[in-house]
GROMACS .gro file of N, CA and C in nm:
model
  474
    1UNK      N    1  -2.189   0.497  -0.456
    1UNK     CA    2  -2.124   0.574  -0.420
    1UNK      C    3  -2.122   0.551  -0.256
    2UNK      N    4  -1.989   0.557  -0.250
    2UNK     CA    5  -1.940   0.485  -0.154
    2UNK      C    6  -1.926   0.656  -0.027
    3UNK      N    7  -1.982   0.615   0.069
    3UNK     CA    8  -1.923   0.660   0.203
    3UNK      C    9  -1.889   0.683   0.333
    4UNK      N   10  -1.786   0.731   0.344
    4UNK     CA   11  -1.709   0.662   0.433
    4UNK      C   12  -1.765   0.754   0.561
    5UNK      N   13  -1.769   0.642   0.685
    5UNK     CA   14  -1.861   0.605   0.792
    5UNK      C   15  -1.757   0.707   0.881
    6UNK      N   16  -1.867   0.790   0.946
    6UNK     CA   17  -1.836   0.891   1.073
    6UNK      C   18  -1.781   0.796   1.225
    7UNK      N   19  -1.686   0.884   1.282
    7UNK     CA   20  -1.717   0.800   1.397
    7UNK      C   21  -1.708   0.852   1.485
    8UNK      N   22  -1.785   0.831   1.600
    8UNK     CA   23  -1.858   0.927   1.698
    8UNK      C   24  -1.771   1.013   1.823
    9UNK      N   25  -1.662   0.919   1.830
    9UNK     CA   26  -1.649   0.905   1.960
    9UNK      C   27  -1.510   1.055   1.944
   10UNK      N   28  -1.454   1.094   1.793
   10UNK     CA   29  -1.408   1.183   1.800
   10UNK      C   30  -1.451   1.301   1.686
   11UNK      N   31  -1.506   1.244   1.577
   11UNK     CA   32  -1.546   1.280   1.484
   11UNK      C   33  -1.443   1.297   1.360
   12UNK      N   34  -1.383   1.205   1.337
   12UNK     CA   35  -1.285   1.248   1.216
   12UNK      C   36  -1.321   1.107   1.141
   13UNK      N   37  -1.324   1.146   1.043
   13UNK     CA   38  -1.368   1.010   0.897
   13UNK      C   39  -1.238   0.940   0.906
   14UNK      N   40  -1.288   0.802   0.899
   14UNK     CA   41  -1.192   0.754   0.866
   14UNK      C   42  -1.198   0.655   0.708
   15UNK      N   43  -1.148   0.672   0.622
   15UNK     CA   44  -1.153   0.669   0.465
   15UNK      C   45  -1.128   0.493   0.477
   16UNK      N   46  -1.087   0.412   0.543
   16UNK     CA   47  -1.092   0.299   0.530
   16UNK      C   48  -1.180   0.198   0.597
   17UNK      N   49  -1.267   0.296   0.669
   17UNK     CA   50  -1.384   0.246   0.717
   17UNK      C   51  -1.539   0.310   0.620
   18UNK      N   52  -1.535   0.254   0.422
   18UNK     CA   53  -1.660   0.316   0.415
   18UNK      C   54  -1.784   0.205   0.466
   19UNK      N   55  -1.886   0.252   0.445
   19UNK     CA   56  -2.015   0.189   0.410
   19UNK      C   57  -2.033   0.127   0.284
   20UNK      N   58  -2.053   0.020   0.250
   20UNK     CA   59  -2.099  -0.024   0.180
   20UNK      C   60  -2.224  -0.081   0.095
   21UNK      N   61  -2.253  -0.020  -0.026
   21UNK     CA   62  -2.376  -0.019  -0.034
   21UNK      C   63  -2.427  -0.131  -0.100
   22UNK      N   64  -2.577  -0.152  -0.089
   22UNK     CA   65  -2.633  -0.283  -0.077
   22UNK      C   66  -2.616  -0.378  -0.175
   23UNK      N   67  -2.582  -0.481  -0.221
   23UNK     CA   68  -2.596  -0.572  -0.391
   23UNK      C   69  -2.725  -0.535  -0.463
   24UNK      N   70  -2.685  -0.534  -0.574
   24UNK     CA   71  -2.831  -0.497  -0.678
   24UNK      C   72  -2.872  -0.587  -0.772
   25UNK      N   73  -2.808  -0.697  -0.795
   25UNK     CA   74  -2.854  -0.809  -0.834
   25UNK      C   75  -2.745  -0.908  -0.801
   26UNK      N   76  -2.852  -1.028  -0.854
   26UNK     CA   77  -2.884  -1.167  -0.762
   26UNK      C   78  -2.673  -1.162  -0.818
   27UNK      N   79  -2.631  -1.206  -0.916
   27UNK     CA   80  -2.540  -1.192  -0.969
   27UNK      C   81  -2.402  -1.076  -0.974
   28UNK      N   82  -2.405  -1.027  -0.851
   28UNK     CA   83  -2.316  -0.941  -0.805
   28UNK      C   84  -2.272  -0.961  -0.724
   29UNK      N   85  -2.115  -0.938  -0.738
   29UNK     CA   86  -2.009  -1.002  -0.641
   29UNK      C   87  -1.942  -0.860  -0.572
   30UNK      N   88  -1.925  -0.840  -0.462
   30UNK     CA   89  -1.871  -0.709  -0.368
   30UNK      C   90  -1.725  -0.732  -0.329
   31UNK      N   91  -1.597  -0.714  -0.301
   31UNK     CA   92  -1.472  -0.749  -0.202
   31UNK      C   93  -1.470  -0.626  -0.157
   32UNK      N   94  -1.431  -0.609  -0.055
   32UNK     CA   95  -1.392  -0.511   0.046
   32UNK      C   96  -1.251  -0.587   0.063
   33UNK      N   97  -1.145  -0.473   0.041
   33UNK     CA   98  -1.017  -0.583   0.058
   33UNK      C   99  -0.867  -0.471   0.107
   34UNK      N  100  -0.769  -0.471   0.153
   34UNK     CA  101  -0.709  -0.376   0.195
   34UNK      C  102  -0.611  -0.367   0.059
   35UNK      N  103  -0.609  -0.264   0.010
   35UNK     CA  104  -0.544  -0.172  -0.090
   35UNK      C  105  -0.381  -0.174  -0.075
   36UNK      N  106  -0.347  -0.333  -0.111
   36UNK     CA  107  -0.266  -0.392  -0.070
   36UNK      C  108  -0.232  -0.507  -0.226
   37UNK      N  109  -0.116  -0.473  -0.246
   37UNK     CA  110  -0.069  -0.578  -0.380
   37UNK      C  111  -0.057  -0.703  -0.357
   38UNK      N  112  -0.058  -0.773  -0.187
   38UNK     CA  113  -0.089  -0.936  -0.168
   38UNK      C  114  -0.172  -0.944  -0.189
   39UNK      N  115  -0.278  -0.852  -0.202
   39UNK     CA  116  -0.402  -0.958  -0.218
   39UNK      C  117  -0.502  -0.960  -0.348
   40UNK      N  118  -0.397  -0.958  -0.469
   40UNK     CA  119  -0.398  -0.960  -0.621
   40UNK      C  120  -0.468  -1.086  -0.635
   41UNK      N  121  -0.377  -1.210  -0.547
   41UNK     CA  122  -0.393  -1.312  -0.622
   41UNK      C  123  -0.536  -1.345  -0.567
   42UNK      N  124  -0.635  -1.329  -0.429
   42UNK     CA  125  -0.740  -1.321  -0.442
   42UNK      C  126  -0.847  -1.280  -0.528
   43UNK      N  127  -0.805  -1.176  -0.579
   43UNK     CA  128  -0.908  -1.111  -0.701
   43UNK      C  129  -0.922  -1.162  -0.819
   44UNK      N  130  -0.723  -1.207  -0.865
   44UNK     CA  131  -0.740  -1.293  -0.991
   44UNK      C  132  -0.838  -1.425  -0.940
   45UNK      N  133  -0.822  -1.479  -0.790
   45UNK     CA  134  -0.933  -1.613  -0.870
   45UNK      C  135  -1.005  -1.572  -0.839
   46UNK      N  136  -1.100  -1.516  -0.795
   46UNK     CA  137  -1.254  -1.414  -0.764
   46UNK      C  138  -1.313  -1.411  -0.949
   47UNK      N  139  -1.242  -1.350  -0.988
   47UNK     CA  140  -1.268  -1.322  -1.183
   47UNK      C  141  -1.248  -1.430  -1.265
   48UNK      N  142  -1.169  -1.533  -1.217
   48UNK     CA  143  -1.163  -1.665  -1.239
   48UNK      C  144  -1.286  -1.768  -1.230
   49UNK      N  145  -1.305  -1.778  -1.140
   49UNK     CA  146  -1.418  -1.848  -1.093
   49UNK      C  147  -1.528  -1.787  -1.186
   50UNK      N  148  -1.547  -1.708  -1.155
   50UNK     CA  149  -1.670  -1.626  -1.156
   50UNK      C  150  -1.683  -1.616  -1.317
   51UNK      N  151  -1.616  -1.599  -1.448
   51UNK     CA  152  -1.586  -1.652  -1.636
   51UNK      C  153  -1.580  -1.791  -1.602
   52UNK      N  154  -1.528  -1.822  -1.506
   52UNK     CA  155  -1.527  -2.000  -1.579
   52UNK      C  156  -1.701  -2.051  -1.519
   53UNK      N  157  -1.793  -2.014  -1.419
   53UNK     CA  158  -1.870  -2.005  -1.429
   53UNK      C  159  -2.001  -1.972  -1.533
   54UNK      N  160  -1.923  -1.820  -1.568
   54UNK     CA  161  -2.046  -1.816  -1.668
   54UNK      C  162  -1.964  -1.871  -1.822
   55UNK      N  163  -1.912  -1.954  -1.804
   55UNK     CA  164  -1.846  -2.006  -1.933
   55UNK      C  165  -1.797  -1.992  -2.057
   56UNK      N  166  -1.680  -1.842  -1.960
   56UNK     CA  167  -1.602  -1.819  -2.089
   56UNK      C  168  -1.491  -1.930  -2.109
   57UNK      N  169  -1.435  -1.900  -2.232
   57UNK     CA  170  -1.335  -1.994  -2.298
   57UNK      C  171  -1.172  -1.956  -2.200
   58UNK      N  172  -1.118  -2.053  -2.239
   58UNK     CA  173  -0.998  -2.033  -2.128
   58UNK      C  174  -0.906  -1.909  -2.181
   59UNK      N  175  -0.902  -1.863  -2.326
   59UNK     CA  176  -0.816  -1.745  -2.329
   59UNK      C  177  -0.886  -1.648  -2.297
   60UNK      N  178  -0.984  -1.639  -2.255
   60UNK     CA  179  -1.102  -1.513  -2.234
   60UNK      C  180  -1.127  -1.500  -2.055
   61UNK      N  181  -1.085  -1.631  -1.959
   61UNK     CA  182  -1.040  -1.631  -1.873
   61UNK      C  183  -0.957  -1.561  -1.826
   62UNK      N  184  -0.795  -1.576  -1.870
   62UNK     CA  185  -0.699  -1.540  -1.931
   62UNK      C  186  -0.678  -1.446  -1.841
   63UNK      N  187  -0.732  -1.361  -2.009
   63UNK     CA  188  -0.758  -1.225  -2.046
   63UNK      C  189  -0.781  -1.120  -1.906
   64UNK      N  190  -0.886  -1.173  -1.883
   64UNK     CA  191  -1.000  -1.108  -1.770
   64UNK      C  192  -0.862  -1.117  -1.615
   65UNK      N  193  -0.861  -1.232  -1.572
   65UNK     CA  194  -0.702  -1.207  -1.489
   65UNK      C  195  -0.637  -1.130  -1.484
   66UNK      N  196  -0.553  -1.129  -1.608
   66UNK     CA  197  -0.470  -1.022  -1.623
   66UNK      C  198  -0.485  -0.881  -1.629
   67UNK      N  199  -0.648  -0.870  -1.717
   67UNK     CA  200  -0.673  -0.749  -1.686
   67UNK      C  201  -0.664  -0.670  -1.554
   68UNK      N  202  -0.805  -0.789  -1.472
   68UNK     CA  203  -0.797  -0.698  -1.344
   68UNK      C  204  -0.687  -0.691  -1.267
   69UNK      N  205  -0.633  -0.801  -1.305
   69UNK     CA  206  -0.460  -0.835  -1.189
   69UNK      C  207  -0.420  -0.609  -1.228
   70UNK      N  208  -0.359  -0.629  -1.346
   70UNK     CA  209  -0.350  -0.449  -1.434
   70UNK      C  210  -0.472  -0.347  -1.352
   71UNK      N  211  -0.564  -0.368  -1.348
   71UNK     CA  212  -0.643  -0.234  -1.314
   71UNK      C  213  -0.661  -0.260  -1.141
   72UNK      N  214  -0.636  -0.361  -1.086
   72UNK     CA  215  -0.623  -0.378  -0.927
   72UNK      C  216  -0.422  -0.285  -0.928
   73UNK      N  217  -0.396  -0.347  -0.937
   73UNK     CA  218  -0.236  -0.246  -0.939
   73UNK      C  219  -0.235  -0.133  -0.939
   74UNK      N  220  -0.305  -0.120  -1.057
   74UNK     CA  221  -0.309   0.060  -1.082
   74UNK      C  222  -0.365   0.118  -0.957
   75UNK      N  223  -0.460   0.066  -0.911
   75UNK     CA  224  -0.574   0.163  -0.816
   75UNK      C  225  -0.448   0.145  -0.706
   76UNK      N  226  -0.424   0.001  -0.666
   76UNK     CA  227  -0.330   0.026  -0.541
   76UNK      C  228  -0.297   0.137  -0.512
   77UNK      N  229  -0.172   0.149  -0.660
   77UNK     CA  230  -0.030   0.214  -0.656
   77UNK      C  231  -0.103   0.399  -0.639
   78UNK      N  232  -0.199   0.402  -0.635
   78UNK     CA  233  -0.299   0.557  -0.638
   78UNK      C  234  -0.390   0.592  -0.481
   79UNK      N  235  -0.391   0.443  -0.419
   79UNK     CA  236  -0.454   0.444  -0.282
   79UNK      C  237  -0.405   0.522  -0.196
   80UNK      N  238  -0.477   0.596  -0.024
   80UNK     CA  239  -0.431   0.632   0.015
   80UNK      C  240  -0.333   0.514   0.126
   81UNK      N  241  -0.238   0.567   0.193
   81UNK     CA  242  -0.181   0.421   0.252
   81UNK      C  243  -0.281   0.369   0.320
   82UNK      N  244  -0.305   0.220   0.385
   82UNK     CA  245  -0.359   0.213   0.488
   82UNK      C  246  -0.496   0.174   0.446
   83UNK      N  247  -0.526   0.221   0.312
   83UNK     CA  248  -0.688   0.194   0.286
   83UNK      C  249  -0.742   0.070   0.242
   84UNK      N  250  -0.856   0.105   0.185
   84UNK     CA  251  -0.953  -0.022   0.134
   84UNK      C  252  -0.942   0.014  -0.042
   85UNK      N  253  -0.992  -0.114  -0.050
   85UNK     CA  254  -1.011  -0.137  -0.245
   85UNK      C  255  -1.146  -0.215  -0.204
   86UNK      N  256  -1.212  -0.139  -0.335
   86UNK     CA  257  -1.381  -0.207  -0.337
   86UNK      C  258  -1.341  -0.308  -0.499
   87UNK      N  259  -1.389  -0.394  -0.530
   87UNK     CA  260  -1.380  -0.496  -0.629
   87UNK      C  261  -1.560  -0.555  -0.637
   88UNK      N  262  -1.598  -0.479  -0.766
   88UNK     CA  263  -1.752  -0.529  -0.785
   88UNK      C  264  -1.744  -0.622  -0.948
   89UNK      N  265  -1.752  -0.742  -0.930
   89UNK     CA  266  -1.768  -0.764  -1.041
   89UNK      C  267  -1.948  -0.857  -1.082
   90UNK      N  268  -1.994  -0.768  -1.202
   90UNK     CA  269  -2.123  -0.830  -1.233
   90UNK      C  270  -2.142  -0.923  -1.338
   91UNK      N  271  -2.184  -1.044  -1.366
   91UNK     CA  272  -2.223  -1.077  -1.463
   91UNK      C  273  -2.349  -1.077  -1.478
   92UNK      N  274  -2.357  -1.059  -1.645
   92UNK     CA  275  -2.465  -1.034  -1.701
   92UNK      C  276  -2.500  -1.078  -1.818
   93UNK      N  277  -2.604  -1.170  -1.879
   93UNK     CA  278  -2.578  -1.223  -2.017
   93UNK      C  279  -2.428  -1.283  -2.015
   94UNK      N  280  -2.413  -1.252  -2.108
   94UNK     CA  281  -2.257  -1.321  -2.214
   94UNK      C  282  -2.176  -1.175  -2.166
   95UNK      N  283  -2.156  -1.101  -2.047
   95UNK     CA  284  -2.061  -1.039  -2.047
   95UNK      C  285  -2.044  -1.013  -1.901
   96UNK      N  286  -1.904  -1.004  -1.835
   96UNK     CA  287  -1.859  -0.969  -1.682
   96UNK      C  288  -1.746  -0.896  -1.674
   97UNK      N  289  -1.886  -0.768  -1.597
   97UNK     CA  290  -1.771  -0.630  -1.584
   97UNK      C  291  -1.721  -0.631  -1.437
   98UNK      N  292  -1.627  -0.592  -1.423
   98UNK     CA  293  -1.537  -0.518  -1.323
   98UNK      C  294  -1.560  -0.401  -1.281
   99UNK      N  295  -1.542  -0.360  -1.186
   99UNK     CA  296  -1.488  -0.227  -1.108
   99UNK      C  297  -1.458  -0.187  -0.983
  100UNK      N  298  -1.311  -0.137  -1.006
  100UNK     CA  299  -1.229  -0.123  -0.866
  100UNK      C  300  -1.231   0.019  -0.861
  101UNK      N  301  -1.234   0.019  -0.718
  101UNK     CA  302  -1.221   0.178  -0.660
  101UNK      C  303  -1.100   0.171  -0.500
  102UNK      N  304  -1.064   0.306  -0.527
  102UNK     CA  305  -0.987   0.320  -0.437
  102UNK      C  306  -1.002   0.452  -0.345
  103UNK      N  307  -0.976   0.488  -0.279
  103UNK     CA  308  -0.951   0.644  -0.226
  103UNK      C  309  -0.819   0.722  -0.260
  104UNK      N  310  -0.776   0.753  -0.300
  104UNK     CA  311  -0.687   0.872  -0.303
  104UNK      C  312  -0.666   0.998  -0.293
  105UNK      N  313  -0.509   1.022  -0.339
  105UNK     CA  314  -0.500   1.207  -0.289
  105UNK      C  315  -0.410   1.252  -0.404
  106UNK      N  316  -0.444   1.169  -0.475
  106UNK     CA  317  -0.410   1.215  -0.661
  106UNK      C  318  -0.546   1.241  -0.736
  107UNK      N  319  -0.570   1.378  -0.809
  107UNK     CA  320  -0.725   1.383  -0.847
  107UNK      C  321  -0.706   1.347  -1.004
  108UNK      N  322  -0.589   1.322  -1.084
  108UNK     CA  323  -0.636   1.258  -1.229
  108UNK      C  324  -0.653   1.120  -1.276
  109UNK      N  325  -0.647   1.116  -1.372
  109UNK     CA  326  -0.754   0.939  -1.383
  109UNK      C  327  -0.586   0.915  -1.460
  110UNK      N  328  -0.545   0.730  -1.437
  110UNK     CA  329  -0.459   0.666  -1.430
  110UNK      C  330  -0.468   0.711  -1.616
  111UNK      N  331  -0.337   0.730  -1.651
  111UNK     CA  332  -0.271   0.806  -1.821
  111UNK      C  333  -0.343   0.711  -1.895
  112UNK      N  334  -0.426   0.715  -1.990
  112UNK     CA  335  -0.439   0.653  -2.116
  112UNK      C  336  -0.309   0.593  -2.238
  113UNK      N  337  -0.195   0.690  -2.197
  113UNK     CA  338  -0.116   0.631  -2.262
  113UNK      C  339  -0.042   0.537  -2.202
  114UNK      N  340  -0.046   0.516  -2.098
  114UNK     CA  341   0.048   0.396  -2.028
  114UNK      C  342   0.074   0.248  -2.115
  115UNK      N  343   0.115   0.213  -2.091
  115UNK     CA  344   0.211   0.030  -2.069
  115UNK      C  345   0.018  -0.027  -2.041
  116UNK      N  346   0.053   0.053  -1.928
  116UNK     CA  347  -0.117  -0.063  -1.825
  116UNK      C  348  -0.260  -0.042  -1.893
  117UNK      N  349  -0.213   0.118  -1.968
  117UNK     CA  350  -0.350   0.107  -2.004
  117UNK      C  351  -0.338   0.014  -2.177
  118UNK      N  352  -0.280   0.007  -2.195
  118UNK     CA  353  -0.247  -0.079  -2.345
  118UNK      C  354  -0.295  -0.209  -2.314
  119UNK      N  355  -0.240  -0.250  -2.194
  119UNK     CA  356  -0.299  -0.405  -2.168
  119UNK      C  357  -0.386  -0.396  -2.100
  120UNK      N  358  -0.495  -0.309  -2.039
  120UNK     CA  359  -0.624  -0.306  -2.049
  120UNK      C  360  -0.723  -0.277  -2.156
  121UNK      N  361  -0.690  -0.248  -2.233
  121UNK     CA  362  -0.767  -0.201  -2.370
  121UNK      C  363  -0.728  -0.310  -2.526
  122UNK      N  364  -0.641  -0.375  -2.467
  122UNK     CA  365  -0.581  -0.504  -2.519
  122UNK      C  366  -0.722  -0.604  -2.474
  123UNK      N  367  -0.697  -0.624  -2.361
  123UNK     CA  368  -0.780  -0.773  -2.318
  123UNK      C  369  -0.897  -0.774  -2.304
  124UNK      N  370  -1.004  -0.645  -2.288
  124UNK     CA  371  -1.099  -0.636  -2.265
  124UNK      C  372  -1.173  -0.617  -2.392
  125UNK      N  373  -1.272  -0.559  -2.392
  125UNK     CA  374  -1.372  -0.517  -2.479
  125UNK      C  375  -1.421  -0.405  -2.419
  126UNK      N  376  -1.392  -0.357  -2.327
  126UNK     CA  377  -1.425  -0.192  -2.279
  126UNK      C  378  -1.370  -0.208  -2.184
  127UNK      N  379  -1.299  -0.069  -2.123
  127UNK     CA  380  -1.236  -0.012  -2.019
  127UNK      C  381  -1.245   0.127  -1.992
  128UNK      N  382  -1.257   0.208  -1.850
  128UNK     CA  383  -1.303   0.341  -1.864
  128UNK      C  384  -1.253   0.344  -1.720
  129UNK      N  385  -1.132   0.503  -1.673
  129UNK     CA  386  -1.147   0.540  -1.546
  129UNK      C  387  -1.243   0.655  -1.548
  130UNK      N  388  -1.268   0.734  -1.426
  130UNK     CA  389  -1.255   0.847  -1.332
  130UNK      C  390  -1.248   0.866  -1.270
  131UNK      N  391  -1.242   0.970  -1.182
  131UNK     CA  392  -1.193   1.064  -1.097
  131UNK      C  393  -1.326   1.116  -1.028
  132UNK      N  394  -1.282   1.083  -0.876
  132UNK     CA  395  -1.488   1.234  -0.863
  132UNK      C  396  -1.397   1.273  -0.701
  133UNK      N  397  -1.393   1.385  -0.665
  133UNK     CA  398  -1.397   1.426  -0.515
  133UNK      C  399  -1.512   1.375  -0.426
  134UNK      N  400  -1.455   1.409  -0.300
  134UNK     CA  401  -1.573   1.336  -0.235
  134UNK      C  402  -1.554   1.462  -0.098
  135UNK      N  403  -1.519   1.532  -0.080
  135UNK     CA  404  -1.445   1.567   0.059
  135UNK      C  405  -1.328   1.545   0.180
  136UNK      N  406  -1.335   1.385   0.153
  136UNK     CA  407  -1.249   1.320   0.159
  136UNK      C  408  -1.069   1.279   0.095
  137UNK      N  409  -1.065   1.271   0.025
  137UNK     CA  410  -0.986   1.260  -0.114
  137UNK      C  411  -1.066   1.235  -0.230
  138UNK      N  412  -1.020   1.160  -0.265
  138UNK     CA  413  -1.021   1.188  -0.467
  138UNK      C  414  -1.105   1.007  -0.472
  139UNK      N  415  -1.214   0.977  -0.522
  139UNK     CA  416  -1.227   0.844  -0.549
  139UNK      C  417  -1.207   0.754  -0.688
  140UNK      N  418  -1.094   0.686  -0.699
  140UNK     CA  419  -1.063   0.697  -0.835
  140UNK      C  420  -1.104   0.505  -0.864
  141UNK      N  421  -1.181   0.588  -0.999
  141UNK     CA  422  -1.241   0.411  -1.034
  141UNK      C  423  -1.215   0.340  -1.183
  142UNK      N  424  -1.178   0.186  -1.178
  142UNK     CA  425  -1.162   0.168  -1.332
  142UNK      C  426  -1.303   0.065  -1.368
  143UNK      N  427  -1.357   0.090  -1.465
  143UNK     CA  428  -1.425  -0.014  -1.497
  143UNK      C  429  -1.355  -0.056  -1.596
  144UNK      N  430  -1.435  -0.255  -1.605
  144UNK     CA  431  -1.354  -0.263  -1.792
  144UNK      C  432  -1.506  -0.358  -1.773
  145UNK      N  433  -1.488  -0.443  -1.879
  145UNK     CA  434  -1.593  -0.548  -1.913
  145UNK      C  435  -1.555  -0.647  -2.067
  146UNK      N  436  -1.576  -0.748  -2.012
  146UNK     CA  437  -1.520  -0.831  -2.131
  146UNK      C  438  -1.695  -0.921  -2.189
  147UNK      N  439  -1.698  -0.943  -2.316
  147UNK     CA  440  -1.779  -1.053  -2.344
  147UNK      C  441  -1.757  -1.197  -2.329
  148UNK      N  442  -1.872  -1.298  -2.312
  148UNK     CA  443  -1.787  -1.418  -2.363
  148UNK      C  444  -1.806  -1.407  -2.526
  149UNK      N  445  -1.765  -1.535  -2.558
  149UNK     CA  446  -1.758  -1.544  -2.733
  149UNK      C  447  -1.817  -1.655  -2.782
  150UNK      N  448  -1.949  -1.662  -2.792
  150UNK     CA  449  -2.033  -1.744  -2.860
  150UNK      C  450  -1.991  -1.809  -2.969
  151UNK      N  451  -1.989  -1.919  -2.964
  151UNK     CA  452  -1.933  -2.017  -3.089
  151UNK      C  453  -2.069  -2.054  -3.172
  152UNK      N  454  -2.115  -2.045  -3.262
  152UNK     CA  455  -2.216  -2.138  -3.325
  152UNK      C  456  -2.137  -2.237  -3.382
  153UNK      N  457  -2.136  -2.322  -3.356
  153UNK     CA  458  -2.100  -2.515  -3.424
  153UNK      C  459  -2.186  -2.512  -3.531
  154UNK      N  460  -2.147  -2.540  -3.655
  154UNK     CA  461  -2.218  -2.588  -3.777
  154UNK      C  462  -2.249  -2.710  -3.743
  155UNK      N  463  -2.383  -2.696  -3.757
  155UNK     CA  464  -2.469  -2.856  -3.709
  155UNK      C  465  -2.542  -2.861  -3.601
  156UNK      N  466  -2.459  -2.770  -3.473
  156UNK     CA  467  -2.568  -2.817  -3.385
  156UNK      C  468  -2.705  -2.770  -3.374
  157UNK      N  469  -2.793  -2.827  -3.274
  157UNK     CA  470  -2.947  -2.795  -3.304
  157UNK      C  471  -3.007  -2.786  -3.364
  158UNK      N  472  -2.951  -2.853  -3.500
  158UNK     CA  473  -3.022  -2.928  -3.590
  158UNK      C  474  -3.109  -3.027  -3.639
   0.00000   0.00000   0.00000
């Protein structure tokens, strides 16, 4: 859970200065970047690199790039101006999971009836969004996961 860091000089909370939690796994990567569409290429590059290293096929890598791009675009359009977006990537076994988070003044989750949500649900194995109030606004999360296709090659290992 992200908690805004309290500034001591004037007592105001700056929602762009979150205190990051410690990483729980060796295979977990977390990025903190300005909630700005200009940063989408960075996030797409990270997910593509992780998927490549995890031996995902080219189609799955392309799907992940598009899905993460759509998730982040959705989050950025909801983010408070000048705020931060957190992107967490976890690779475990044959699955890559992504969680994007922003602070927003909007208390509703992204619509599951939108074209963007259709893209997310088509390109991934699972996708979910939720909103939690945290006293400084609303924390909006989008989580998605894609499993690596394991191909059984006839005669291999025989």
